[in-house]
mmCIF file of C-alpha atoms and ligand atoms in Angstrom:
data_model
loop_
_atom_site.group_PDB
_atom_site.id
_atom_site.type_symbol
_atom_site.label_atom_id
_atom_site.label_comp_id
_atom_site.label_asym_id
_atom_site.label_seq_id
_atom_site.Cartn_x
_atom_site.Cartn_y
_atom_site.Cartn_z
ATOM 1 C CA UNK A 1 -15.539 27.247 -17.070
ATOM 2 C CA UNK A 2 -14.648 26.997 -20.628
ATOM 3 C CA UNK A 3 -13.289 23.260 -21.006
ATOM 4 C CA UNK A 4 -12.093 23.147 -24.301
ATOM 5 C CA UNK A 5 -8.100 23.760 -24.295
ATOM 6 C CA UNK A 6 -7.702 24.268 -20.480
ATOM 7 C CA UNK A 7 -5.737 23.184 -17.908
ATOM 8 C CA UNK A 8 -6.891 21.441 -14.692
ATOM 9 C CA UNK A 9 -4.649 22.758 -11.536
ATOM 10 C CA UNK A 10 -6.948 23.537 -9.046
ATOM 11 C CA UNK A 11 -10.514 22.784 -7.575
ATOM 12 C CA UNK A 12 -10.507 26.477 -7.243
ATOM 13 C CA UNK A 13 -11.315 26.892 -11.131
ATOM 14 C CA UNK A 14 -14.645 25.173 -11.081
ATOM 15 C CA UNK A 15 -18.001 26.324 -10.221
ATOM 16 C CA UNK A 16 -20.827 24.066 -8.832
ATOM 17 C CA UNK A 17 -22.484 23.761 -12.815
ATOM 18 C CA UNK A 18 -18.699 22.826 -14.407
ATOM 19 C CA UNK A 19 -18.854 19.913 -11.608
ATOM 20 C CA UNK A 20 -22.152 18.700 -13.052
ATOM 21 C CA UNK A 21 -21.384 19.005 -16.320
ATOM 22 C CA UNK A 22 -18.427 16.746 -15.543
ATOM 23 C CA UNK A 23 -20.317 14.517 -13.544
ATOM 24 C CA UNK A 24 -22.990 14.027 -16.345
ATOM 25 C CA UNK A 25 -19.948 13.182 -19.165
ATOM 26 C CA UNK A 26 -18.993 10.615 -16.399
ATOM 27 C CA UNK A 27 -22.206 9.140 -16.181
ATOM 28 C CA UNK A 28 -22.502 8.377 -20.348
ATOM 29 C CA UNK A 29 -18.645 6.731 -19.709
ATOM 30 C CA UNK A 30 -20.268 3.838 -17.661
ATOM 31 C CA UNK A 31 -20.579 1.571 -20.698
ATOM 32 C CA UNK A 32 -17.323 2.266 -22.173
ATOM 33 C CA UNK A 33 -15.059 2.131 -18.751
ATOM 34 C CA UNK A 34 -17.707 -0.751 -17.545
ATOM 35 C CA UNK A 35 -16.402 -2.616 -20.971
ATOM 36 C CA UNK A 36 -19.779 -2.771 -22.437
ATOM 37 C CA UNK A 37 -18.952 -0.583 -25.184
ATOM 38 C CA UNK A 38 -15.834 0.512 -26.783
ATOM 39 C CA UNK A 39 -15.302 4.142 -28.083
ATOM 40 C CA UNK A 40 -11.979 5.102 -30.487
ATOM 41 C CA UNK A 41 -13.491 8.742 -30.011
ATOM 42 C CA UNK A 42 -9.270 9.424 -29.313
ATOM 43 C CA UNK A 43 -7.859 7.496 -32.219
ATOM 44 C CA UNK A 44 -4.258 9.183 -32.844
ATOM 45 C CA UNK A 45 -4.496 11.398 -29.739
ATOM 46 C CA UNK A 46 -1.467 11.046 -27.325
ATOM 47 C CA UNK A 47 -1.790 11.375 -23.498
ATOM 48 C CA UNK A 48 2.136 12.592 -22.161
ATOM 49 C CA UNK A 49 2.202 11.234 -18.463
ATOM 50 C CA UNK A 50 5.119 12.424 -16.429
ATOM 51 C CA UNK A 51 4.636 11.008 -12.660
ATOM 52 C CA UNK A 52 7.680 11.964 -10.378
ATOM 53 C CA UNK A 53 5.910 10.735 -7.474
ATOM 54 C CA UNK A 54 4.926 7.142 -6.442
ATOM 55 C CA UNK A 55 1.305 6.480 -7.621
ATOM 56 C CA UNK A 56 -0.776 3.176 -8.470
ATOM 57 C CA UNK A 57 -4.597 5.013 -9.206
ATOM 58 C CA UNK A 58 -3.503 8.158 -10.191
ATOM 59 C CA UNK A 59 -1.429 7.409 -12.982
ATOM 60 C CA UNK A 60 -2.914 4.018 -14.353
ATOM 61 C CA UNK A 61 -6.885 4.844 -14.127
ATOM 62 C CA UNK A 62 -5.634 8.302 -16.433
ATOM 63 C CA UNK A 63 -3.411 6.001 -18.924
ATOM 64 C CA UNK A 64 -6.794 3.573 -18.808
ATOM 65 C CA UNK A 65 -9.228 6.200 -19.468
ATOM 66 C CA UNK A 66 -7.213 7.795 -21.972
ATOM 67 C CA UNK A 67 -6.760 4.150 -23.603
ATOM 68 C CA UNK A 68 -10.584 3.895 -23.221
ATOM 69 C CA UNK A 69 -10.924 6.631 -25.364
ATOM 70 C CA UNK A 70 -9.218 4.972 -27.867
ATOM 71 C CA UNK A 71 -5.990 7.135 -27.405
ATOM 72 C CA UNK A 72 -2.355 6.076 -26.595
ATOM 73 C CA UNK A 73 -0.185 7.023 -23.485
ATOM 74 C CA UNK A 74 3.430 7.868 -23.401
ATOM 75 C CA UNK A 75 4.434 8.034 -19.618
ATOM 76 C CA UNK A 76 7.816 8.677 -17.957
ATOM 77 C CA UNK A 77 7.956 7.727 -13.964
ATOM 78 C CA UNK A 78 10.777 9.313 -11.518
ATOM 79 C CA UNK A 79 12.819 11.944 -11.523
ATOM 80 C CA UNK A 80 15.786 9.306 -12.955
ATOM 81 C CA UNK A 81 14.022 8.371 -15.778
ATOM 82 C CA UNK A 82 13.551 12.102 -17.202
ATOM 83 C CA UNK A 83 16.473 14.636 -18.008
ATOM 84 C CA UNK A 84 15.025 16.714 -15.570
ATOM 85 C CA UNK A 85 17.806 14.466 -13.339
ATOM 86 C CA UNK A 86 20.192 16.097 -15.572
ATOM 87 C CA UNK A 87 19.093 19.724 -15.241
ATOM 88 C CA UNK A 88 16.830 20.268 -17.323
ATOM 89 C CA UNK A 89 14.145 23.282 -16.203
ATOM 90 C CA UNK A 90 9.873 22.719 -15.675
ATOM 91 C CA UNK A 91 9.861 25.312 -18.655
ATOM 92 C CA UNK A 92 12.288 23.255 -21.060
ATOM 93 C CA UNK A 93 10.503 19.840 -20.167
ATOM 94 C CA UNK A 94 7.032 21.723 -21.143
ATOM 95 C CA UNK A 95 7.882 22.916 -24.339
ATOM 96 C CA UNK A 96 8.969 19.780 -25.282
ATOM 97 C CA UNK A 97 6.754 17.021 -24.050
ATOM 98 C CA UNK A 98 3.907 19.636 -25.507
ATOM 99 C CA UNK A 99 5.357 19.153 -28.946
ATOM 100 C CA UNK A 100 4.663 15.134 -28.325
ATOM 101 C CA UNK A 101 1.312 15.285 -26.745
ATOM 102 C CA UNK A 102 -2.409 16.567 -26.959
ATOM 103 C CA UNK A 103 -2.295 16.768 -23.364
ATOM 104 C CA UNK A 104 -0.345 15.916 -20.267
ATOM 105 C CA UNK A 105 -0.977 15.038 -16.643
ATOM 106 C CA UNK A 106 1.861 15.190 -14.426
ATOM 107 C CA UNK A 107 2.236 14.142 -10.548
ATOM 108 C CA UNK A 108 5.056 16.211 -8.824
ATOM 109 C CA UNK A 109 6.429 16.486 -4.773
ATOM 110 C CA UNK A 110 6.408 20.668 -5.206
ATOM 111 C CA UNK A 111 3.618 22.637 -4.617
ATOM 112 C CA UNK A 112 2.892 24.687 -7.740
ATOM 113 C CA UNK A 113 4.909 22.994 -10.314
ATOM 114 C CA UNK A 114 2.118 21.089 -12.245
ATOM 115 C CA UNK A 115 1.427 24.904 -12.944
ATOM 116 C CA UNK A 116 4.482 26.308 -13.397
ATOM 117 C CA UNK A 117 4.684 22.966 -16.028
ATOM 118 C CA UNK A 118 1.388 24.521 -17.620
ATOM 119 C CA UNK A 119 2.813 27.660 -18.066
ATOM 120 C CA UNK A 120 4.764 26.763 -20.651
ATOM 121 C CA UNK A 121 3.181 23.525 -22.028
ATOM 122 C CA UNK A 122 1.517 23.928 -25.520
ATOM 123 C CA UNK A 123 -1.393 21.573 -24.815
ATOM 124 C CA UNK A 124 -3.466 21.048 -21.467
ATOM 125 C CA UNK A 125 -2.039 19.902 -18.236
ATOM 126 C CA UNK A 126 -3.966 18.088 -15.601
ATOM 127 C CA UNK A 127 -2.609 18.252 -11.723
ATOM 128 C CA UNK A 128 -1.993 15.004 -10.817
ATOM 129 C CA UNK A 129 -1.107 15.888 -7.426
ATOM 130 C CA UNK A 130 1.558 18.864 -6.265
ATOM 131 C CA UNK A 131 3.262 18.401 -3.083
ATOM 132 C CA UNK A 132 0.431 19.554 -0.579
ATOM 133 C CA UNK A 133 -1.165 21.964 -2.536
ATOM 134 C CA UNK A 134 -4.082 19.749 -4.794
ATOM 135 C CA UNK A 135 -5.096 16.751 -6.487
ATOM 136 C CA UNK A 136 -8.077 17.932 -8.009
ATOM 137 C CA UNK A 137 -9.322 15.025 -10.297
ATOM 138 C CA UNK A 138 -8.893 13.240 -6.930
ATOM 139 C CA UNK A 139 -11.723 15.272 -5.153
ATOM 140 C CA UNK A 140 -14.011 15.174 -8.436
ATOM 141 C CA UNK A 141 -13.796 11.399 -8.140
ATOM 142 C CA UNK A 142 -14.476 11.790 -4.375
ATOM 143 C CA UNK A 143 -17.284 14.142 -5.107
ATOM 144 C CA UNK A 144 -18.707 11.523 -7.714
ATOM 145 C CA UNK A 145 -18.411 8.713 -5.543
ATOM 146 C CA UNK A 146 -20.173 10.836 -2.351
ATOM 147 C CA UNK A 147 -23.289 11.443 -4.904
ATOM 148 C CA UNK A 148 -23.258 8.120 -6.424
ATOM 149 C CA UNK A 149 -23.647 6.486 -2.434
ATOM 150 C CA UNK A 150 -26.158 9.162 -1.487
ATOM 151 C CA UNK A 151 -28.641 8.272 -4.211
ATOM 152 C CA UNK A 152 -30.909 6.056 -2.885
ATOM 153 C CA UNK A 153 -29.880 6.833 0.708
ATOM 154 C CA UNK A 154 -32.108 10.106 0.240
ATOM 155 C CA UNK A 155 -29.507 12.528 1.013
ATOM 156 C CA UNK A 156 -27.884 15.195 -0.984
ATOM 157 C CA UNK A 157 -24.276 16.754 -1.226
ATOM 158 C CA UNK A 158 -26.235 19.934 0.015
ATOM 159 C CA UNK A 159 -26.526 19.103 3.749
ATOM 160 C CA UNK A 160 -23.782 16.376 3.481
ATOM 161 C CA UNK A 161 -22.477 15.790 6.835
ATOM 162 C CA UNK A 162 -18.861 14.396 6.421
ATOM 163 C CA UNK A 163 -15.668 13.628 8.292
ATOM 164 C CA UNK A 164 -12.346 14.034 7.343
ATOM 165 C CA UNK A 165 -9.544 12.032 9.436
ATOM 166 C CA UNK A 166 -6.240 12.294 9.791
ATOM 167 C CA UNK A 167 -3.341 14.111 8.023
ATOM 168 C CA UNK A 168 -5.224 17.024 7.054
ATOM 169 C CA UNK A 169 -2.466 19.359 7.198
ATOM 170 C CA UNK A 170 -0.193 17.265 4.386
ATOM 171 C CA UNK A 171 -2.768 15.349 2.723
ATOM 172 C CA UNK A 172 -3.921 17.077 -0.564
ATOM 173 C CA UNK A 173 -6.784 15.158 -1.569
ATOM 174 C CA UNK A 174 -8.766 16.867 1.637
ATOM 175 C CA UNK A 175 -7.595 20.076 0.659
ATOM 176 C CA UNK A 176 -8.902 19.575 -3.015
ATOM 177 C CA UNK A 177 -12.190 17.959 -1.499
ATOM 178 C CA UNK A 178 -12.380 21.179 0.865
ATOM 179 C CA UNK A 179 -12.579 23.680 -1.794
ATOM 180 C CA UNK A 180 -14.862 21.219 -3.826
ATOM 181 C CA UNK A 181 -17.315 20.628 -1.076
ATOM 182 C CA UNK A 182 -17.386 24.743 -0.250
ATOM 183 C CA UNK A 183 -19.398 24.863 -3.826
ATOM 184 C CA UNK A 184 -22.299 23.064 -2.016
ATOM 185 C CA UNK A 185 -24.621 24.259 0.659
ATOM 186 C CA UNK A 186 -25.235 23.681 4.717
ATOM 187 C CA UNK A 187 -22.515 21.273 4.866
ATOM 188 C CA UNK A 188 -21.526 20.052 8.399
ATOM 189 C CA UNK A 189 -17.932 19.034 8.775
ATOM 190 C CA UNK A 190 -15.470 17.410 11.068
ATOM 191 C CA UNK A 191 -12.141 17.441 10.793
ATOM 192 C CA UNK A 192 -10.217 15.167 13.244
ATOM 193 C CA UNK A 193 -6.738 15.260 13.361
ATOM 194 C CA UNK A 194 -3.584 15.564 15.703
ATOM 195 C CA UNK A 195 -3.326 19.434 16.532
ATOM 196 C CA UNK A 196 0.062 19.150 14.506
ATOM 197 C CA UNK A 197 -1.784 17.999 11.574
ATOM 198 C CA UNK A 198 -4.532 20.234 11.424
ATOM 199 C CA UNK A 199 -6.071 21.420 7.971
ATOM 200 C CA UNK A 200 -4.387 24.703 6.804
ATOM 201 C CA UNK A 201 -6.420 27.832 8.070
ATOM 202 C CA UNK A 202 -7.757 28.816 4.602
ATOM 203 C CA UNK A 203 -8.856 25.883 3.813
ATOM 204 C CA UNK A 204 -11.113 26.107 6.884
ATOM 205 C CA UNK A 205 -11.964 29.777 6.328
ATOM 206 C CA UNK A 206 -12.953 28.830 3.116
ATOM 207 C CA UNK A 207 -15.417 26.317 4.135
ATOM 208 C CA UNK A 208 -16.437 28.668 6.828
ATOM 209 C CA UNK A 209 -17.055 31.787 4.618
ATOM 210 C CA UNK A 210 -19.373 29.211 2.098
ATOM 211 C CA UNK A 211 -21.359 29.235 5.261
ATOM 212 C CA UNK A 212 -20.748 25.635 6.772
ATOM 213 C CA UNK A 213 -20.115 24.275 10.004
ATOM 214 C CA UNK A 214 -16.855 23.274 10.899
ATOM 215 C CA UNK A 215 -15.474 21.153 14.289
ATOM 216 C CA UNK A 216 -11.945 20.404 14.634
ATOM 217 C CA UNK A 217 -11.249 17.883 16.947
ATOM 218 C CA UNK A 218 -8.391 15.148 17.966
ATOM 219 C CA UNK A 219 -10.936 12.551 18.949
ATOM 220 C CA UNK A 220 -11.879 10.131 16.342
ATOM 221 C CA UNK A 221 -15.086 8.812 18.210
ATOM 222 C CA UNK A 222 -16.399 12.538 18.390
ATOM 223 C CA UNK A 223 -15.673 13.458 15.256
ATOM 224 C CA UNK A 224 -17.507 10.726 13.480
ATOM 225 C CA UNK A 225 -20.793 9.753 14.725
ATOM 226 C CA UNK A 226 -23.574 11.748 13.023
ATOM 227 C CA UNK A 227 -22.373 11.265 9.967
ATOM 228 C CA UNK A 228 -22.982 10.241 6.265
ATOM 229 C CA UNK A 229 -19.438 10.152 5.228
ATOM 230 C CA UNK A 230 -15.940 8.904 7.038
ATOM 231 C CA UNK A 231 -13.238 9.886 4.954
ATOM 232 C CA UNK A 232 -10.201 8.670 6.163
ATOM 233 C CA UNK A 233 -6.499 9.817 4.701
ATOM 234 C CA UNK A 234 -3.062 8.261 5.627
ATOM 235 C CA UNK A 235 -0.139 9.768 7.703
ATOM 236 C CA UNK A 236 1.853 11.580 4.894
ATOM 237 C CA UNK A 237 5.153 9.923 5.578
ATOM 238 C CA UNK A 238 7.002 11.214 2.606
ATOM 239 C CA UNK A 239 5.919 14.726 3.696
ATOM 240 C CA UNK A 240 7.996 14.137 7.332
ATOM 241 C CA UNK A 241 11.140 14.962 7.925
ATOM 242 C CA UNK A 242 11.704 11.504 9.180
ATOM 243 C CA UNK A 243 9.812 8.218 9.290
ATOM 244 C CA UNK A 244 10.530 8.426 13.163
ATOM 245 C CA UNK A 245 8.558 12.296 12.983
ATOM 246 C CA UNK A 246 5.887 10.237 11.288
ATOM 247 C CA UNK A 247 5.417 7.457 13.669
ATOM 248 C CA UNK A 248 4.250 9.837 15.890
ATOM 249 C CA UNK A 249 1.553 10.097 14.277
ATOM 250 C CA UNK A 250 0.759 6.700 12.582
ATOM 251 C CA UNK A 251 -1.962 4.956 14.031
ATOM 252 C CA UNK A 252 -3.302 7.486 16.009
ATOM 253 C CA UNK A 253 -6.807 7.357 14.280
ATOM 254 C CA UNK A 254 -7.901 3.252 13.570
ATOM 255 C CA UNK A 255 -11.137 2.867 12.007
ATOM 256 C CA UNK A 256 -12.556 -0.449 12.101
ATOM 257 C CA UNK A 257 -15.226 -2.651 12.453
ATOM 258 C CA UNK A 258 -15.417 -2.130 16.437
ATOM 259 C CA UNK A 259 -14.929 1.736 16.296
ATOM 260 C CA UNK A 260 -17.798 1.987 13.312
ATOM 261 C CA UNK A 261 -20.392 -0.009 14.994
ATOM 262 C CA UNK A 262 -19.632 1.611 18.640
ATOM 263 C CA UNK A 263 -19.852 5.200 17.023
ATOM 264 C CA UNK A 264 -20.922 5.535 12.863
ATOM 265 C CA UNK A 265 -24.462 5.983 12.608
ATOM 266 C CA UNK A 266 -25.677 1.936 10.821
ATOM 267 C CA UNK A 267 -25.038 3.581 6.971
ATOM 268 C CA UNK A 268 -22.478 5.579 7.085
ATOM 269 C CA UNK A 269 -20.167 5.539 3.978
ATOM 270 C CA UNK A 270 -16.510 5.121 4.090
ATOM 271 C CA UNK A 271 -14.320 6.522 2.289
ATOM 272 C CA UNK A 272 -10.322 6.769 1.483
ATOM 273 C CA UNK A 273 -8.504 8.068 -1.334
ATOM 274 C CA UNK A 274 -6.007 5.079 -1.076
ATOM 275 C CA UNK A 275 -3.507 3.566 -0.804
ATOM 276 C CA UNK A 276 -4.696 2.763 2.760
ATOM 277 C CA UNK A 277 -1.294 1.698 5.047
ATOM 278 C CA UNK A 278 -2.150 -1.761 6.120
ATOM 279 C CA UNK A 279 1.418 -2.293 7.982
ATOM 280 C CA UNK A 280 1.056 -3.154 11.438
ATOM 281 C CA UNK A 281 1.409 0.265 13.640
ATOM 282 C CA UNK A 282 -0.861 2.108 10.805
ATOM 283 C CA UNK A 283 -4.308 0.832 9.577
ATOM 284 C CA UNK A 284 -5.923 3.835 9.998
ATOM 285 C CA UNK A 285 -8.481 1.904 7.790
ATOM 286 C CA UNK A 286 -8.722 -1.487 9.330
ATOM 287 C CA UNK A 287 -8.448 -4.440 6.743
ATOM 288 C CA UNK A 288 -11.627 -5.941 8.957
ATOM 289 C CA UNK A 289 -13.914 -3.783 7.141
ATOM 290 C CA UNK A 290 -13.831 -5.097 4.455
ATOM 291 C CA UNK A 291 -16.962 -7.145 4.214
ATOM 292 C CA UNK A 292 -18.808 -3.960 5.464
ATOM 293 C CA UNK A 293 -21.139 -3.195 2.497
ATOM 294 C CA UNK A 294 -20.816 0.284 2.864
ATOM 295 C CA UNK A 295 -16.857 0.464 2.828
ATOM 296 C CA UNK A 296 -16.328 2.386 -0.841
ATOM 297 C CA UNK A 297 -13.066 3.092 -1.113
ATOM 298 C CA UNK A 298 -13.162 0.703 -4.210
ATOM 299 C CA UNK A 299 -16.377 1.860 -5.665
ATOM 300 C CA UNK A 300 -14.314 5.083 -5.350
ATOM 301 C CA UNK A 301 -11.074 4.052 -7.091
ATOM 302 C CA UNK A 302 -13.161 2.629 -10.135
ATOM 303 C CA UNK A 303 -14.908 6.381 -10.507
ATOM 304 C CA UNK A 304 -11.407 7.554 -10.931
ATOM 305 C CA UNK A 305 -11.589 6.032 -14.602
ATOM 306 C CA UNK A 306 -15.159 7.240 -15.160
ATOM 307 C CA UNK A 307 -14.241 10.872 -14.376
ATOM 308 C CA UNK A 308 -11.164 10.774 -15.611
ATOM 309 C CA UNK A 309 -12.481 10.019 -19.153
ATOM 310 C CA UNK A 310 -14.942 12.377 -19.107
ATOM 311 C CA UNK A 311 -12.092 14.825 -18.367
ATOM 312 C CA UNK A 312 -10.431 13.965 -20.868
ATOM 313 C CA UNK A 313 -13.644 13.869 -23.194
ATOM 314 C CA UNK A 314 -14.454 17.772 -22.652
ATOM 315 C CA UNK A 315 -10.888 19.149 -22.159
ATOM 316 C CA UNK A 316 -10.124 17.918 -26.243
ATOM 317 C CA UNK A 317 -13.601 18.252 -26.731
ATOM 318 C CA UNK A 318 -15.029 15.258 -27.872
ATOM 319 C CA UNK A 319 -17.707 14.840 -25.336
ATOM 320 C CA UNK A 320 -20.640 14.787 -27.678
ATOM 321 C CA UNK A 321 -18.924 12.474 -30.380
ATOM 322 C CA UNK A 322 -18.195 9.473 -27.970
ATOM 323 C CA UNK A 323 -21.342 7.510 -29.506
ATOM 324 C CA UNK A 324 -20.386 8.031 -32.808
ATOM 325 C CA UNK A 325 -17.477 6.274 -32.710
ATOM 326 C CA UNK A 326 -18.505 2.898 -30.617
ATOM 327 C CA UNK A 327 -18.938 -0.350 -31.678
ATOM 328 C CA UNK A 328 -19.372 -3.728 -29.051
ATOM 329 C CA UNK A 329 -16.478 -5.493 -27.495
ATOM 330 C CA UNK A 330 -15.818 -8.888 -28.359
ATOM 331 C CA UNK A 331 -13.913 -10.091 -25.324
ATOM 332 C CA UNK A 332 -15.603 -11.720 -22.126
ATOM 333 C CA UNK A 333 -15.939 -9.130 -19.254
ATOM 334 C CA UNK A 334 -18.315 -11.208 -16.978
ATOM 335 C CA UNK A 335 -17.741 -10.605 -13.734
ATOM 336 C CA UNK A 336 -15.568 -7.867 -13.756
ATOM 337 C CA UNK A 337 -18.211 -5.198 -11.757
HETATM 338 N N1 LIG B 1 -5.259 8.415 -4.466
HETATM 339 C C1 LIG B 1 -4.072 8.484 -5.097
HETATM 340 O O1 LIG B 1 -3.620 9.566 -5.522
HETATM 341 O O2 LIG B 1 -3.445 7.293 -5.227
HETATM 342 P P1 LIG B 1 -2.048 7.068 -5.955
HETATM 343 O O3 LIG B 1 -0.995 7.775 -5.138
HETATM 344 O O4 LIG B 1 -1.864 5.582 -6.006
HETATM 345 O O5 LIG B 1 -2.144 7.684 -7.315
#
């Protein structure tokens, strides 16, 4: 994959080397998102963030890493805050937020308009989440965060045994972390979830024609002993036609303490792409784990900045000029990691 000038809309543009390459930019951004080191590799650059979609990670860990980088964010949140509310076309909104940006990520309830956006957009355009369809930097951060736990645990992504849990049918992150995961080899993985939640067919041919194993199941405690990884998703509510539809669902699938000891093998990591639902009838990732050293889910949201940066470092092409331009910071960061 050429990086330079692209777009990111879909884990199905990368190959298993353009995921390392990533991964290695991400590694040299420790210092800088860690606060050890400051970088104004950006100066004068000018992220355009357009969220029209609730998000907390998403949308601040790119306006951090882009500020890392020493550039500058202009965001606009909600559909009311955009003339989009007042008619205004995908193809209109591109050509002009282009003309005030080097490069845009935008969060958006349709499937397929963060590339319909692209289409006309003048500058690069990262998917920060369609609809259902994707949320690839999502699954790159996953991806990081499943390699970073590994090491040291002497397993490998090839081999990985991992299960996903829950709304697999309207949760995109598992459908981005599908197709990533289908780049690697021998993979075993479990997919529990409702029957009326299932993970979309090709996304389960797809893992099956990479040659892995795949189990569907609706019970939880089947689906994940054996394994390294739990990765645990929340009932799409805003997907349902109704919070009642939902509730059928919610809290089908608990994970905590009592469930992991009784039936996780003694390291297995756990993951969520957050945010978790902690309301009572939900907590499909009990709040009681969270003394359980190997509960990552914030391990995980910190990697968003690292790999976010290091997207942004290769898409405008500054990855080997980060050094150049660093210098100390001056401000106390103790205990901050
Ligand atoms: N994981 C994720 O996309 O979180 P936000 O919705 O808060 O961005």
């Amino acid at each position: 994959m050429q990086f330079a000038g692209s777009h990111i809309l879909s884990i199905s543009q990368f190959e298993r080397a353009d995921v390392e390459q990533l991964f290695t930019v991400a590694d040299a951004m420790r210092p800088y998102a860690h606060r050890r080191r400051r970088t104004c590799v950006l100066d004068g650059a000018i992220l355009g963030s357009m969220f029209f979609e609730p998000s907390t990670r998403t949308r601040i860990s790119f306006g951090s890493a882009f500020n890392l980088l020493g550039g500058e964010v202009r965001e606009t949140t909600g559909f009311e805050h955009s003339a989009i509310a007042k008619g205004e076309s995908l193809w209109d909104t591109a050509r002009v937020l282009s003309g005030y940006s080097d490069i845009v990520v935008m969060r958006h309830p349709e499937n397929g308009s963060v590339a319909e956006f692209a289409a006309a957009s003048r500058v690069p355009v990262i998917n920060g989440g369609d609809g259902t369809n994707e949320h690839p930097s999502q699954a790159l951060l996953d991806l990081y965060t499943i390699r970073s736990e590994l090491a040291g645990r002497e397993r490998d992504i090839d081999g990985l045994r991992i299960a996903m849990v829950g709304d697999l049918c309207f949760g995109r992150t598992v459908h981005s972390l599908s197709k990533l995961l289908s780049l690697f080899a021998d993979l075993r993985v479990s997919l529990v979830s409702p029957e009326a939640l299932k993970m979309p067919a090709e996304v389960v041919d797809n893992l099956q024609a990479a040659g892995h194993q795949v189990l569907e199941t609706d019970a939880l405690e089947q689906g994940i002993a054996d394994v390294d990884i739990v990765y645990s998703t929340r009932i799409q509510e805003e997907r349902f036609a109704s919070r009642e539809e939902a509730d059928l669902y919610r809290g089908r699938f608990r994970l905590n303490q009592s469930v992991y000891t009784a039936n996780c093998e003694p390291n297995t990591v756990i993951m969520h792409p957050l945010p978790r639902d902690s309301r009572e009838g939900a907590r499909e990732l009990d709040i009681d784990l969270n003394d359980n050293p190997n509960l990552a889910i914030f391990r995980q949201s910190d990697n968003g900045v690292l790999v976010r940066m290091a997207m942004f470092a290769l898409l405008l092409d500054v990855a080997d000029q980060i050094s150049e331009h660093d210098a100390p910071v001056n401000w106390c960061t103790e205990r901050r990691f």
